[in-house]
Coordinates of C-alpha atoms in Angstrom, one line a residue:
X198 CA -52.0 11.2 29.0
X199 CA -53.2 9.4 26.2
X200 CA -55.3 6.0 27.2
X201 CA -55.6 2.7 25.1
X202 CA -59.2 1.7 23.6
X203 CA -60.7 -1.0 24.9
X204 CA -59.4 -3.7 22.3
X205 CA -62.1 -4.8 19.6
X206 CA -62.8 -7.4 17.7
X207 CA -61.8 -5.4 14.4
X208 CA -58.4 -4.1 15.9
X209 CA -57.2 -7.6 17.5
X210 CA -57.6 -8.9 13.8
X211 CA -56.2 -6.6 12.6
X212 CA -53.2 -6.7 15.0
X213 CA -53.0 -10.4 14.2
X214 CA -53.0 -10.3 10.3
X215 CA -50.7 -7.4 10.6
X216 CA -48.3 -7.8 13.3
X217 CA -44.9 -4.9 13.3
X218 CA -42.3 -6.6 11.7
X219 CA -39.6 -6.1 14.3
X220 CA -41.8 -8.3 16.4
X221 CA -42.1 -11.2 14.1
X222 CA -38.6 -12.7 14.4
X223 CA -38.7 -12.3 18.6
X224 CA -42.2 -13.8 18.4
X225 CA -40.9 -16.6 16.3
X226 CA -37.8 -17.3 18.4
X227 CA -40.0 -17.1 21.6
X228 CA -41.9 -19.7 20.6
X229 CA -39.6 -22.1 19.0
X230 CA -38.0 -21.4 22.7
X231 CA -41.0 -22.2 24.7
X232 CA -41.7 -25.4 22.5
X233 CA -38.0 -26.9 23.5
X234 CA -38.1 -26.1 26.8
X235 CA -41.4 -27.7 27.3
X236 CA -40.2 -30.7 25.3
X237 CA -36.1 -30.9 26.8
X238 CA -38.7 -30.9 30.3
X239 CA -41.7 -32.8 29.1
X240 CA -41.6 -35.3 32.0
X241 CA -41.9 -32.1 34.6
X242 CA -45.1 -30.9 32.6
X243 CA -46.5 -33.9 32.1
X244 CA -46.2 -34.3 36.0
X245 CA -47.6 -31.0 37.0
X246 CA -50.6 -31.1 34.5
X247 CA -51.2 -34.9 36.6
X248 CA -51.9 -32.9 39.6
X249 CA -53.7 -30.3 37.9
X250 CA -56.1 -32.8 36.6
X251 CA -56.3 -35.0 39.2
X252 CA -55.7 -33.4 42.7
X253 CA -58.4 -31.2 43.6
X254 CA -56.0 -28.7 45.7
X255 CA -54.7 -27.8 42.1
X256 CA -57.4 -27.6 40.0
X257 CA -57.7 -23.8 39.4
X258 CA -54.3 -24.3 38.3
X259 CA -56.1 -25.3 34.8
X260 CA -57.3 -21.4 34.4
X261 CA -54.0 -20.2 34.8
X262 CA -52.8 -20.2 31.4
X263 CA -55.8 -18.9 30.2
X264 CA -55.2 -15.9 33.0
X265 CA -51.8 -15.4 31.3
X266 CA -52.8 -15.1 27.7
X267 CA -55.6 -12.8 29.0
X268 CA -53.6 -10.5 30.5
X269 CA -51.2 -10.6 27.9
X270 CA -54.0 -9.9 25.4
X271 CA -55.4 -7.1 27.5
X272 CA -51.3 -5.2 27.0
X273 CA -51.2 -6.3 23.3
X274 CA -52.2 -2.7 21.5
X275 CA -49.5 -1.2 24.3
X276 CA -46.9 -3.5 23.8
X277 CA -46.5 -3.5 19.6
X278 CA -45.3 0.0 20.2
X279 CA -42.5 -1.0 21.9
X280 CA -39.5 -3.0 20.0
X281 CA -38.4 -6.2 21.4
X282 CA -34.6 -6.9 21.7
X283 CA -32.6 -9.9 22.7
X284 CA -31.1 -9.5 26.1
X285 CA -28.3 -11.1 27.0
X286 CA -29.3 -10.6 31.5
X287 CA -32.2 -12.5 30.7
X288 CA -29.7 -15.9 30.0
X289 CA -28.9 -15.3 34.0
X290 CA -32.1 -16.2 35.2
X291 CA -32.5 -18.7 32.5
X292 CA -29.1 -20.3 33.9
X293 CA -30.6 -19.7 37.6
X294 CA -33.5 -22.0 36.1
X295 CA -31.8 -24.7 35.3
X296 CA -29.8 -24.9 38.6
X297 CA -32.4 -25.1 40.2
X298 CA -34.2 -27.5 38.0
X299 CA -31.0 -29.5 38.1
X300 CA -30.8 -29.6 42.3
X301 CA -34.5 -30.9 42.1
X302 CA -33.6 -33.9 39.4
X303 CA -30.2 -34.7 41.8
X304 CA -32.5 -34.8 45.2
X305 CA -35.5 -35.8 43.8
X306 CA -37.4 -32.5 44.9
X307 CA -40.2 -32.7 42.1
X308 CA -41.3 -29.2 43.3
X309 CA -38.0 -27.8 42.6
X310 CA -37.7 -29.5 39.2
X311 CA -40.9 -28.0 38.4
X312 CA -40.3 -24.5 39.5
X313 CA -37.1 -24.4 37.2
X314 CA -39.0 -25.7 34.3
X315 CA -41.3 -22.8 34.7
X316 CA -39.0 -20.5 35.8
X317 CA -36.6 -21.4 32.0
X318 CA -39.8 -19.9 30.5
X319 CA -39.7 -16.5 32.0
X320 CA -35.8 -16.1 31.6
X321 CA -36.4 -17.1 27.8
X322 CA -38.9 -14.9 27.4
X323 CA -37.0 -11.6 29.3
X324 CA -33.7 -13.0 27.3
X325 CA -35.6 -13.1 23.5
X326 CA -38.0 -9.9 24.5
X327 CA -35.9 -7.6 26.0
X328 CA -36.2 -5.0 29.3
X329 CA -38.7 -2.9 27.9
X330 CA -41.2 -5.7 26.1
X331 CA -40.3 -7.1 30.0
X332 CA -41.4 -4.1 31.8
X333 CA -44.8 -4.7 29.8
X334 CA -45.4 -7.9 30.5
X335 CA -44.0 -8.2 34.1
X336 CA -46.8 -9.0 36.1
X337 CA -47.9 -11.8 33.6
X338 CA -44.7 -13.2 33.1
X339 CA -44.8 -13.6 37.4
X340 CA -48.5 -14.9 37.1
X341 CA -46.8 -18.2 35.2
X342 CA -45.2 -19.0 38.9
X343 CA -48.8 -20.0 40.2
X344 CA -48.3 -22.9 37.5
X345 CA -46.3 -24.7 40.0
X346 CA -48.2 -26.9 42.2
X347 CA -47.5 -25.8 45.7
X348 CA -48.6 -25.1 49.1
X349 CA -48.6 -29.1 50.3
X350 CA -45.5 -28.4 52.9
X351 CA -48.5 -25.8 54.6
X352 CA -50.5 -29.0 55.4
X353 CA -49.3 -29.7 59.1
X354 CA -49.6 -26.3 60.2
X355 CA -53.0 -25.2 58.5
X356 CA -54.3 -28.3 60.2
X357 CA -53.5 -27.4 64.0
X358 CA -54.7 -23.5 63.3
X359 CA -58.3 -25.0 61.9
X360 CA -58.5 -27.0 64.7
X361 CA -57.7 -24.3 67.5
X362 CA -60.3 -22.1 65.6
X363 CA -62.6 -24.7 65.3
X364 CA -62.6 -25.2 68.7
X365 CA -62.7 -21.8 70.1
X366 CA -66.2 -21.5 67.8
X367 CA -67.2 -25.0 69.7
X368 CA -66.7 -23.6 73.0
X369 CA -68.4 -20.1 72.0
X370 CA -71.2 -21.7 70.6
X371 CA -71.9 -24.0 73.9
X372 CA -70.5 -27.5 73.2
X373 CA -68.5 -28.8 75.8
X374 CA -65.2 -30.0 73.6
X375 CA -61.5 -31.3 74.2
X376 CA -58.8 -30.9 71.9
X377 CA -55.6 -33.1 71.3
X378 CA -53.6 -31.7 68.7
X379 CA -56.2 -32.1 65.4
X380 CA -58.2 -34.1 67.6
X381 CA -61.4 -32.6 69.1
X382 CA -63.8 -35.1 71.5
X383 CA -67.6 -33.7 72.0
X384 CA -70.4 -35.7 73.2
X385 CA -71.6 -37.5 69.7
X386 CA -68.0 -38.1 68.8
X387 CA -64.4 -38.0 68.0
X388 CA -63.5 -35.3 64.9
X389 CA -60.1 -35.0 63.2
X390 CA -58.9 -32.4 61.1
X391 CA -58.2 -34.4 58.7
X392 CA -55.3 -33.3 56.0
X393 CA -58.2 -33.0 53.2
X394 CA -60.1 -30.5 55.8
X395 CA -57.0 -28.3 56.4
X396 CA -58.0 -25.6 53.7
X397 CA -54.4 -25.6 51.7
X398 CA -57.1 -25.8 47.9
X399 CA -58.8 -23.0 49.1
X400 CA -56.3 -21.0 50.4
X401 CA -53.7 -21.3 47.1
X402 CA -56.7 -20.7 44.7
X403 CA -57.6 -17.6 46.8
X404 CA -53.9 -16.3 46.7
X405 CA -53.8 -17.0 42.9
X406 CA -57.5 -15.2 42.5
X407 CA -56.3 -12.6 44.9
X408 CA -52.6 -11.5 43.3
X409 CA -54.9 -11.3 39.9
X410 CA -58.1 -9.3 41.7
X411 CA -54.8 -7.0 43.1
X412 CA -53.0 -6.1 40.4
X413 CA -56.6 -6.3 37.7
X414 CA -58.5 -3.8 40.0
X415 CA -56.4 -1.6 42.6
X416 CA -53.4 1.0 41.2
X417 CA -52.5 1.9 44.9
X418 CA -49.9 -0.5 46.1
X419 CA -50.9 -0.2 50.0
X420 CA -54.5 -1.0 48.8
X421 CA -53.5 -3.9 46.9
X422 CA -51.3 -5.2 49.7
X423 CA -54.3 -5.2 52.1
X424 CA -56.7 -6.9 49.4
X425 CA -53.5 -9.7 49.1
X426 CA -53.6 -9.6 53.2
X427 CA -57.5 -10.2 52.9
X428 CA -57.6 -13.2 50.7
X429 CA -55.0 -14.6 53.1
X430 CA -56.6 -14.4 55.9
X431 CA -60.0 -15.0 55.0
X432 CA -60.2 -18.6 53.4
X433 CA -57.9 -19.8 56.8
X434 CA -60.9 -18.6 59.0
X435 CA -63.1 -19.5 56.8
X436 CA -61.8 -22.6 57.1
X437 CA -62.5 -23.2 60.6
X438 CA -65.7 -21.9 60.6
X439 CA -66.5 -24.5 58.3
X440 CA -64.7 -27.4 60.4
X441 CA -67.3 -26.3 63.1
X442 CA -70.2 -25.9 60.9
X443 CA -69.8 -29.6 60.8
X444 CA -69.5 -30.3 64.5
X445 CA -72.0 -28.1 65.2
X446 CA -74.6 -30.0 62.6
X447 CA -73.4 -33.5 63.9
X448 CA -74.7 -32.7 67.5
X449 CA -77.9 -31.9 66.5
X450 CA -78.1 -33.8 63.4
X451 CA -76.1 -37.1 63.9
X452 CA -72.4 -37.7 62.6
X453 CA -74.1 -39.3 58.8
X454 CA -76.3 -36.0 58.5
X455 CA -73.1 -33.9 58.9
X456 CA -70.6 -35.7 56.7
X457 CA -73.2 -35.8 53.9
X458 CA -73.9 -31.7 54.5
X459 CA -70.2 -31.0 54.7
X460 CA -69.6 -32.5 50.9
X461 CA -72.6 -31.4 49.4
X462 CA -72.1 -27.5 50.4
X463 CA -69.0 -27.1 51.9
X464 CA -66.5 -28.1 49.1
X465 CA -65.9 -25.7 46.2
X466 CA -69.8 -23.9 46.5
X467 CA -68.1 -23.2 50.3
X468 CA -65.3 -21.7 48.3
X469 CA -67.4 -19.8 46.0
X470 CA -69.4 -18.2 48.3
X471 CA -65.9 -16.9 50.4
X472 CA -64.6 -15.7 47.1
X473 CA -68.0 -13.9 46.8
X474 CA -67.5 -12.4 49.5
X475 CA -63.5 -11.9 49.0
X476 CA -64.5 -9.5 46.0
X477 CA -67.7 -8.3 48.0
X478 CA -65.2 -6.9 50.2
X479 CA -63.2 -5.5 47.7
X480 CA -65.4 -4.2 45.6
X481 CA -66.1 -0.4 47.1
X482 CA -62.0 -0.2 47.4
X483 CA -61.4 -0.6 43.8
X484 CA -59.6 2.0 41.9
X485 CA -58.7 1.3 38.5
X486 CA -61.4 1.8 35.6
X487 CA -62.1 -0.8 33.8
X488 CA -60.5 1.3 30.3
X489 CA -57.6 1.8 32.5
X490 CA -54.4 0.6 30.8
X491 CA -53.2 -2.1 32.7
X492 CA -49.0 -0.6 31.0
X493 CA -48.0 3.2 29.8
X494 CA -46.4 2.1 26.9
X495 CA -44.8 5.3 26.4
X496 CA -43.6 5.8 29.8
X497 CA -41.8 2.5 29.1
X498 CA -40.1 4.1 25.8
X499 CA -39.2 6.8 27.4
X500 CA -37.8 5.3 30.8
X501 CA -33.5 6.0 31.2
X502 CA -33.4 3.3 33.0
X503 CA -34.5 0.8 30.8
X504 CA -32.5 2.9 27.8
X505 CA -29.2 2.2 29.6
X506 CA -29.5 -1.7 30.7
X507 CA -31.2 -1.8 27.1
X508 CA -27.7 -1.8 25.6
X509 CA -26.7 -4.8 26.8
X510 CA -27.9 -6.7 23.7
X511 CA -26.6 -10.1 21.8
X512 CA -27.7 -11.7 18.6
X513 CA -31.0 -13.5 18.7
X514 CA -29.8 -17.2 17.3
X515 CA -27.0 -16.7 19.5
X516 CA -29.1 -16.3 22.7
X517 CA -31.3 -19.1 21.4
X518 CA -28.0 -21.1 21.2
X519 CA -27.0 -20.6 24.6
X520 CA -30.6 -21.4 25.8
X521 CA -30.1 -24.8 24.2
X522 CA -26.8 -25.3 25.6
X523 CA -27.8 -24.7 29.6
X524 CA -30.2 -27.1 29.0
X525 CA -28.3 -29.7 27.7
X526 CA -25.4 -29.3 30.5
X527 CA -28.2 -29.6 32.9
X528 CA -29.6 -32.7 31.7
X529 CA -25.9 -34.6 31.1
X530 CA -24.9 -33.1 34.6
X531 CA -28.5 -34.5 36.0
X532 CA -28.0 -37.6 34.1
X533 CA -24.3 -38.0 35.6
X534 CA -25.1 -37.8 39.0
X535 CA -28.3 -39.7 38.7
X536 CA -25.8 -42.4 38.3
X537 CA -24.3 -42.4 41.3
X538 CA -24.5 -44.9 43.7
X539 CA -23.2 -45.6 47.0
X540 CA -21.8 -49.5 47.9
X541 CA -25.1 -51.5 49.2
X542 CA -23.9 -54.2 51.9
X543 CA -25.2 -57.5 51.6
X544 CA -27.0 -57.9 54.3
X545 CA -28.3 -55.3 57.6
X546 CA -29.3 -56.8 60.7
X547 CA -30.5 -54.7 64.1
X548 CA -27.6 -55.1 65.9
X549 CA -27.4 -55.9 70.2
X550 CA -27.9 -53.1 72.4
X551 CA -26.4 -53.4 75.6
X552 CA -29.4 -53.4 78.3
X553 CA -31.8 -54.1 76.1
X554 CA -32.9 -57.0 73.6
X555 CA -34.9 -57.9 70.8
X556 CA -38.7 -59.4 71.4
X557 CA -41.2 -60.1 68.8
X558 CA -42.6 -56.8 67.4
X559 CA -46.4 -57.1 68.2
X560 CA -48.0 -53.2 68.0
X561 CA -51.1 -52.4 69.7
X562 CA -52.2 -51.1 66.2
X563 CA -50.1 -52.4 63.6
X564 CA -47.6 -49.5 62.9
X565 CA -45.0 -50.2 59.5
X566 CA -43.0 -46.8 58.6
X567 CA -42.6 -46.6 54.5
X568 CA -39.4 -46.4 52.7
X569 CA -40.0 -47.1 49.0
X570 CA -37.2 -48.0 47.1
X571 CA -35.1 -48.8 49.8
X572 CA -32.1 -51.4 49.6
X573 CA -32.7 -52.7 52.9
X574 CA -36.0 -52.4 55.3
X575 CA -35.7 -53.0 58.9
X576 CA -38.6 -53.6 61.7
X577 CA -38.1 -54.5 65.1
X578 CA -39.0 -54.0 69.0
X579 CA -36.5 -53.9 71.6
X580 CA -37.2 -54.0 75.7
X581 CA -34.8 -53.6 78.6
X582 CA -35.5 -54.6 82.5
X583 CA -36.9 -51.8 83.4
X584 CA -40.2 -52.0 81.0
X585 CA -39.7 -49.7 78.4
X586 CA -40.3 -50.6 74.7
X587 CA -39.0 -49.1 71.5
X588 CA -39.6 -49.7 68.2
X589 CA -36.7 -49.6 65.3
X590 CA -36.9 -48.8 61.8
X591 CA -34.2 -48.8 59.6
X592 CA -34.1 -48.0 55.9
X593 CA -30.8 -47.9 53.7
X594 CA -30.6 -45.9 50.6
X595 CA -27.7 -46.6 48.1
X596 CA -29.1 -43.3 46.0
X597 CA -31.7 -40.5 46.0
X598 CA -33.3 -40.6 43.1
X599 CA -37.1 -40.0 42.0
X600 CA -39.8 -42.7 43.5
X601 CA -36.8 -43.7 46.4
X602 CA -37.0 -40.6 48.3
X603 CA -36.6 -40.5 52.4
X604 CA -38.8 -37.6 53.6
X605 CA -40.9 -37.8 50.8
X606 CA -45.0 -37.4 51.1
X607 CA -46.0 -40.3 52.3
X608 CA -43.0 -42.1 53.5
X609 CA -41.6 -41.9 56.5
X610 CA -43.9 -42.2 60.1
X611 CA -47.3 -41.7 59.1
X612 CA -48.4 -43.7 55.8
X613 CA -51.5 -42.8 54.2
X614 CA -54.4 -44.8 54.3
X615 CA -53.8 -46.2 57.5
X616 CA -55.6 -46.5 60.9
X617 CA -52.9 -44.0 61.9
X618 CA -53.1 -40.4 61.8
X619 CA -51.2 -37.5 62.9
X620 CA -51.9 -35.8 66.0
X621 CA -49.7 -32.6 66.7
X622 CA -45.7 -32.1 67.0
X623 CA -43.8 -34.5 69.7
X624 CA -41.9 -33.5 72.3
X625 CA -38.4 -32.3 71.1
X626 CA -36.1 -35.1 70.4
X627 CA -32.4 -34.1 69.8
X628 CA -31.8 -34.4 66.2
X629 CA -35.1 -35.4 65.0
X630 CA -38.5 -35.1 63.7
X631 CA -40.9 -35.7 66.5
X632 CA -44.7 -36.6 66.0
X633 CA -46.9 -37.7 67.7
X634 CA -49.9 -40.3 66.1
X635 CA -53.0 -41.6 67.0
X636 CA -54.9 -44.7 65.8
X637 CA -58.8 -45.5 66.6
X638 CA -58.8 -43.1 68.9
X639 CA -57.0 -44.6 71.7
X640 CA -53.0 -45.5 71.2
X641 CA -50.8 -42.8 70.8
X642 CA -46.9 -43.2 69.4
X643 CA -44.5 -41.2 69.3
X644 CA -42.2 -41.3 66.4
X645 CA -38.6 -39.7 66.3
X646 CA -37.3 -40.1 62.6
X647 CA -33.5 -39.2 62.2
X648 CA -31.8 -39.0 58.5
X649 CA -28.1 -39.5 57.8
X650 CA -26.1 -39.1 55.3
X651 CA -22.2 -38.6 55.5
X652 CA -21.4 -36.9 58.7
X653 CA -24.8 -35.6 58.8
X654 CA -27.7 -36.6 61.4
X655 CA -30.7 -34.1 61.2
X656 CA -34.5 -34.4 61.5
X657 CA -35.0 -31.5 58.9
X658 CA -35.7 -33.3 55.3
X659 CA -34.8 -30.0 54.0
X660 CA -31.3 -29.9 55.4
X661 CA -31.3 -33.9 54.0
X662 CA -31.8 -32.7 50.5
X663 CA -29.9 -30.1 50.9
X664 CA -26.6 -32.3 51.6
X665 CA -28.3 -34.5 49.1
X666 CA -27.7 -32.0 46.6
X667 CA -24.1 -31.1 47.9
X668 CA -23.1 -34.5 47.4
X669 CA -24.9 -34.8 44.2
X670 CA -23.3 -31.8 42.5
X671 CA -19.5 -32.5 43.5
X672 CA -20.2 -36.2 42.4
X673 CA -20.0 -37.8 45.8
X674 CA -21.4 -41.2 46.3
X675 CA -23.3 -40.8 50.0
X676 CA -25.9 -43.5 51.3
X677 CA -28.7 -42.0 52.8
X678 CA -30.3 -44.0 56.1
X679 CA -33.5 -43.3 57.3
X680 CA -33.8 -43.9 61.1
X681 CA -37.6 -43.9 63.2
X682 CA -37.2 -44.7 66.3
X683 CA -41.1 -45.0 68.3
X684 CA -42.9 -46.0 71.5
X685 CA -46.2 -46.1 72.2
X686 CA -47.4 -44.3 75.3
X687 CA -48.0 -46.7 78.1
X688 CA -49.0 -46.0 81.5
X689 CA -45.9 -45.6 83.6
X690 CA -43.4 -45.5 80.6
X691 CA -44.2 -42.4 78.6
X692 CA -43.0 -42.6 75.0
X693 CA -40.2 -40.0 75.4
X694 CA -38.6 -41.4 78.3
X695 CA -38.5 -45.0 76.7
X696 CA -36.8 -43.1 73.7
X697 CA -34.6 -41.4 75.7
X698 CA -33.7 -44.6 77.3
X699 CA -32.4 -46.5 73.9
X700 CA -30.2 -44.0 72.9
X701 CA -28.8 -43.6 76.0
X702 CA -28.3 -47.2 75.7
X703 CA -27.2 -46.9 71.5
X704 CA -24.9 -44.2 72.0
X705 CA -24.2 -41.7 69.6
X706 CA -26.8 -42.3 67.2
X707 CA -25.2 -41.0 63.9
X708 CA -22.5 -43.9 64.5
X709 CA -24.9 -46.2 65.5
X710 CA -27.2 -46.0 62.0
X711 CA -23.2 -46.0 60.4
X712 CA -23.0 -49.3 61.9
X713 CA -26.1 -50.5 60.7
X714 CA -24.5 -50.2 57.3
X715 CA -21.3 -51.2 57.9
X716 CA -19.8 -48.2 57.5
X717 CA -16.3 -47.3 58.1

């Protein structure tokens, strides 16, 4: 089999002075492409590069499109031997794109949005390209996904396993330690694993470095799958070894010496030295040469497969026309229902509830859920004979749109920048979202949140924006109602029971939140 050079500085000149001529009108339609999408979605990019910039979980996403036009580069010598064609398959997944670009813009799911807007690339690209310049350029045409900043939603759950490894190393190393939830007590103090100490940064920038290191240096697909498996794994443990690293220090060292070690080495040279140890691992497994070609360019050209689906061909301007058009039905369809609005009643009030009645709200801690861009914002405390107390929050939406989200990160519950902090999952509360918080170490509430919208009462803000979107796309004016109802735990009347109590008392709580409203 014949093998690709290395590429040279003489022969990528050369290749860029002197490009094939059935590649220069594909090029030039690609591109024109790419720079409309990006503009018809500029808001989304603009947003995404914020959190690139900004947000440290995200910052490797910076080298991504640097990774992308290297790879690219590394395929270029292969890939002018094969002829670009216009596709018309690829306008499916550039349709598919703007779905789901256009669910995110009706439910205000940036991440969705986001995904589409990258997603529109790759189905331009496979649309103005064709199968075979596609075949070539599959694995860096996937590589654009990691340009969507994700891996937030893994928060919660990344938090409780650090903590239960973290304390299994306290335990082995001889510190006597309790744990409650992301809580853990030893004798110099009270440690939570904090949202920022959960690992998500390094464990998305070691998938990204990971999928790259995968498909860069292994050919065997079971060996790539265990190097994948590898860089999985190993930043989550790494993780809690570094949570205990700092507990460790702090009882020897004070609580002061600790912090200051943990952000002078643990941050990103913590990271560095994992990922050195990532490829360390690696290493003695690879088993591609480094003049390998990365694509057989003539095993593409000669590929039946491709030959047959390669038929299915339109005109180039016309595929760049129907680009333009999905796009713009997205956007007037996305501006449509963006200006939908359910009737907002002048006035809510918490109504009576039989047994029970309303006191003056004064919290242990002072505990206020947020619902930006709310119509209406409700706070009370509510006490029957028997000694139980339950706080209400009530929030009425008229519309979903972007910065008036319910469910969205950090509404809800547990507000950033609080003295409150989450703790672990609640007990199960029909219905609902249960968590349990903890503020200065000492009061613990347990929050049940409840969202409604039509006939629908769920604790799932997925299944929200999912009827969201329903109601959304078939042009259906639905309020949306936000419902936490929380008690703190008191000797004698735990927080469930007191909970269990109101709605008891409430009824059905769907209708009651209708009520609320004024519903019919």
């Amino acid at each position: 089999m014949q093998r690709d050079a290395p590429m040279q500085g003489g022969a990528a000149d050369n290749l860029l002075t002197h490009l094939p001529e059935p590649w220069r009108v594909p090029l030039a339609r690609l591109g024109l492409a790419w720079a409309g999408l990006v503009a018809w979605f500029w808001h989304d990019w603009a947003e995404m590069a914020d959190q690139w910039w900004n947000s440290s979980t995200y910052n490797h996403i910076l080298l991504v499109p640097a990774i992308v036009a290297w790879l690219v580069w590394l395929r270029a010598r292969a890939l002018v031997r094969l002829a670009p064609s216009t596709w018309w398959p690829g306008l499916i997944l550039v349709a598919g794109a703007m779905a789901v670009w256009l669910l995110g813009a009706i439910s205000g799911l940036n991440l969705a949005r986001q995904l589409g807007a990258v997603v529109a690339l790759q189905g331009a690209a496979i649309a103005l390209l064709g199968p075979r310049v596609t075949a070539g350029l599959i694995f860096p045409l996937a590589y654009l996904l990691f340009l969507v900043p994700f891996g937030d939603e893994l928060v919660p759950a990344l938090q409780t396993i650090t903590a239960k490894l973290t304390i299994a190393l306290v335990h082995l190393s001889g510190i006597p330690a309790e744990i409650e939830g992301v809580f853990i007590d030893t004798p110099v103090g009270l440690f939570e694993v904090a949202e920022a100490c959960s690992g998500v940064k390094f464990l998305i920038a070691m998938v990204a470095l990971g999928t790259l290191v995968a498909h860069v240096c292994f050919e065997r697909w079971g060996r790539r799958a265990a190097f994948l498996a590898v860089a999985i794994v190993l930043p989550i443990l790494a993780n809690g070894v570094r949570a205990w690293g700092t507990i460790y220090i702090a009882q020897f060292q004070g609580i002061e010496f600790a912090k200051g070690f943990d952000h002078i080495f643990y941050g990103w040279v913590f990271f560095a030295v994992v990922m050195a140890v990532l490829l360390a691992l690696g290493w003695r497994f690879f088993d591609r040469a480094p003049d390998d070609p990365l694509i057989d360019a003539e095993a593409i050209a000669a590929s039946p497969a491709l030959a047959r689906i390669e038929g299915w061909r339109m005109n180039g301007w016309a595929a760049m026309a129907a680009i333009a058009a999905l796009a713009l039905l997205s956007g007037a369809w996305a501006a449509r229902a963006e200006q939908l609005a359910a009737p907002v009643p002048p006035q809510v009030a918490l109504p009576m509830v039989p047994g029970w009645q309303l006191v003056d709200y004064t919290p242990q801690v002072w505990w206020e859920p947020r619902a930006v861009g709310a119509d209406h914002r409700l706070l009370g405390r509510y006490v029957d004979g028997d000694g139980h107390e339950v706080d209400v929050f009530y929030a009425f939406y008229a519309a979903q749109d972007e910065g008036r989200e319910a469910g969205a990160f950090g509404q809800g519950a547990l507000v950033p920048d609080t003295e409150w902090r989450w703790l672990k999952p609640g007990p199960a509360v029909a219905d609902a979202q249960s968590d349990l918080l903890l503020a200065q170490g000492r009061v613990t509430r347990l929050a049940a949140t409840f969202y409604r919208t039509g006939d629908l009462l769920t604790g799932s803000n997925s299944r929200l924006k999912l009827a969201n979107m329903r109601d959304r796309l078939l042009v259906n004016a639905e309020p949306t109602m936000t419902l936490i109802l929380s008690a703190e735990e008191r000797p004698g009347h735990p927080a469930a029971e007191s909970i269990a109590a109101f709605r008891r008392a409430t009824g059905p709580t769907g209708e009651w939140m209708d009520g609320i409203a004024q519903l019919p």
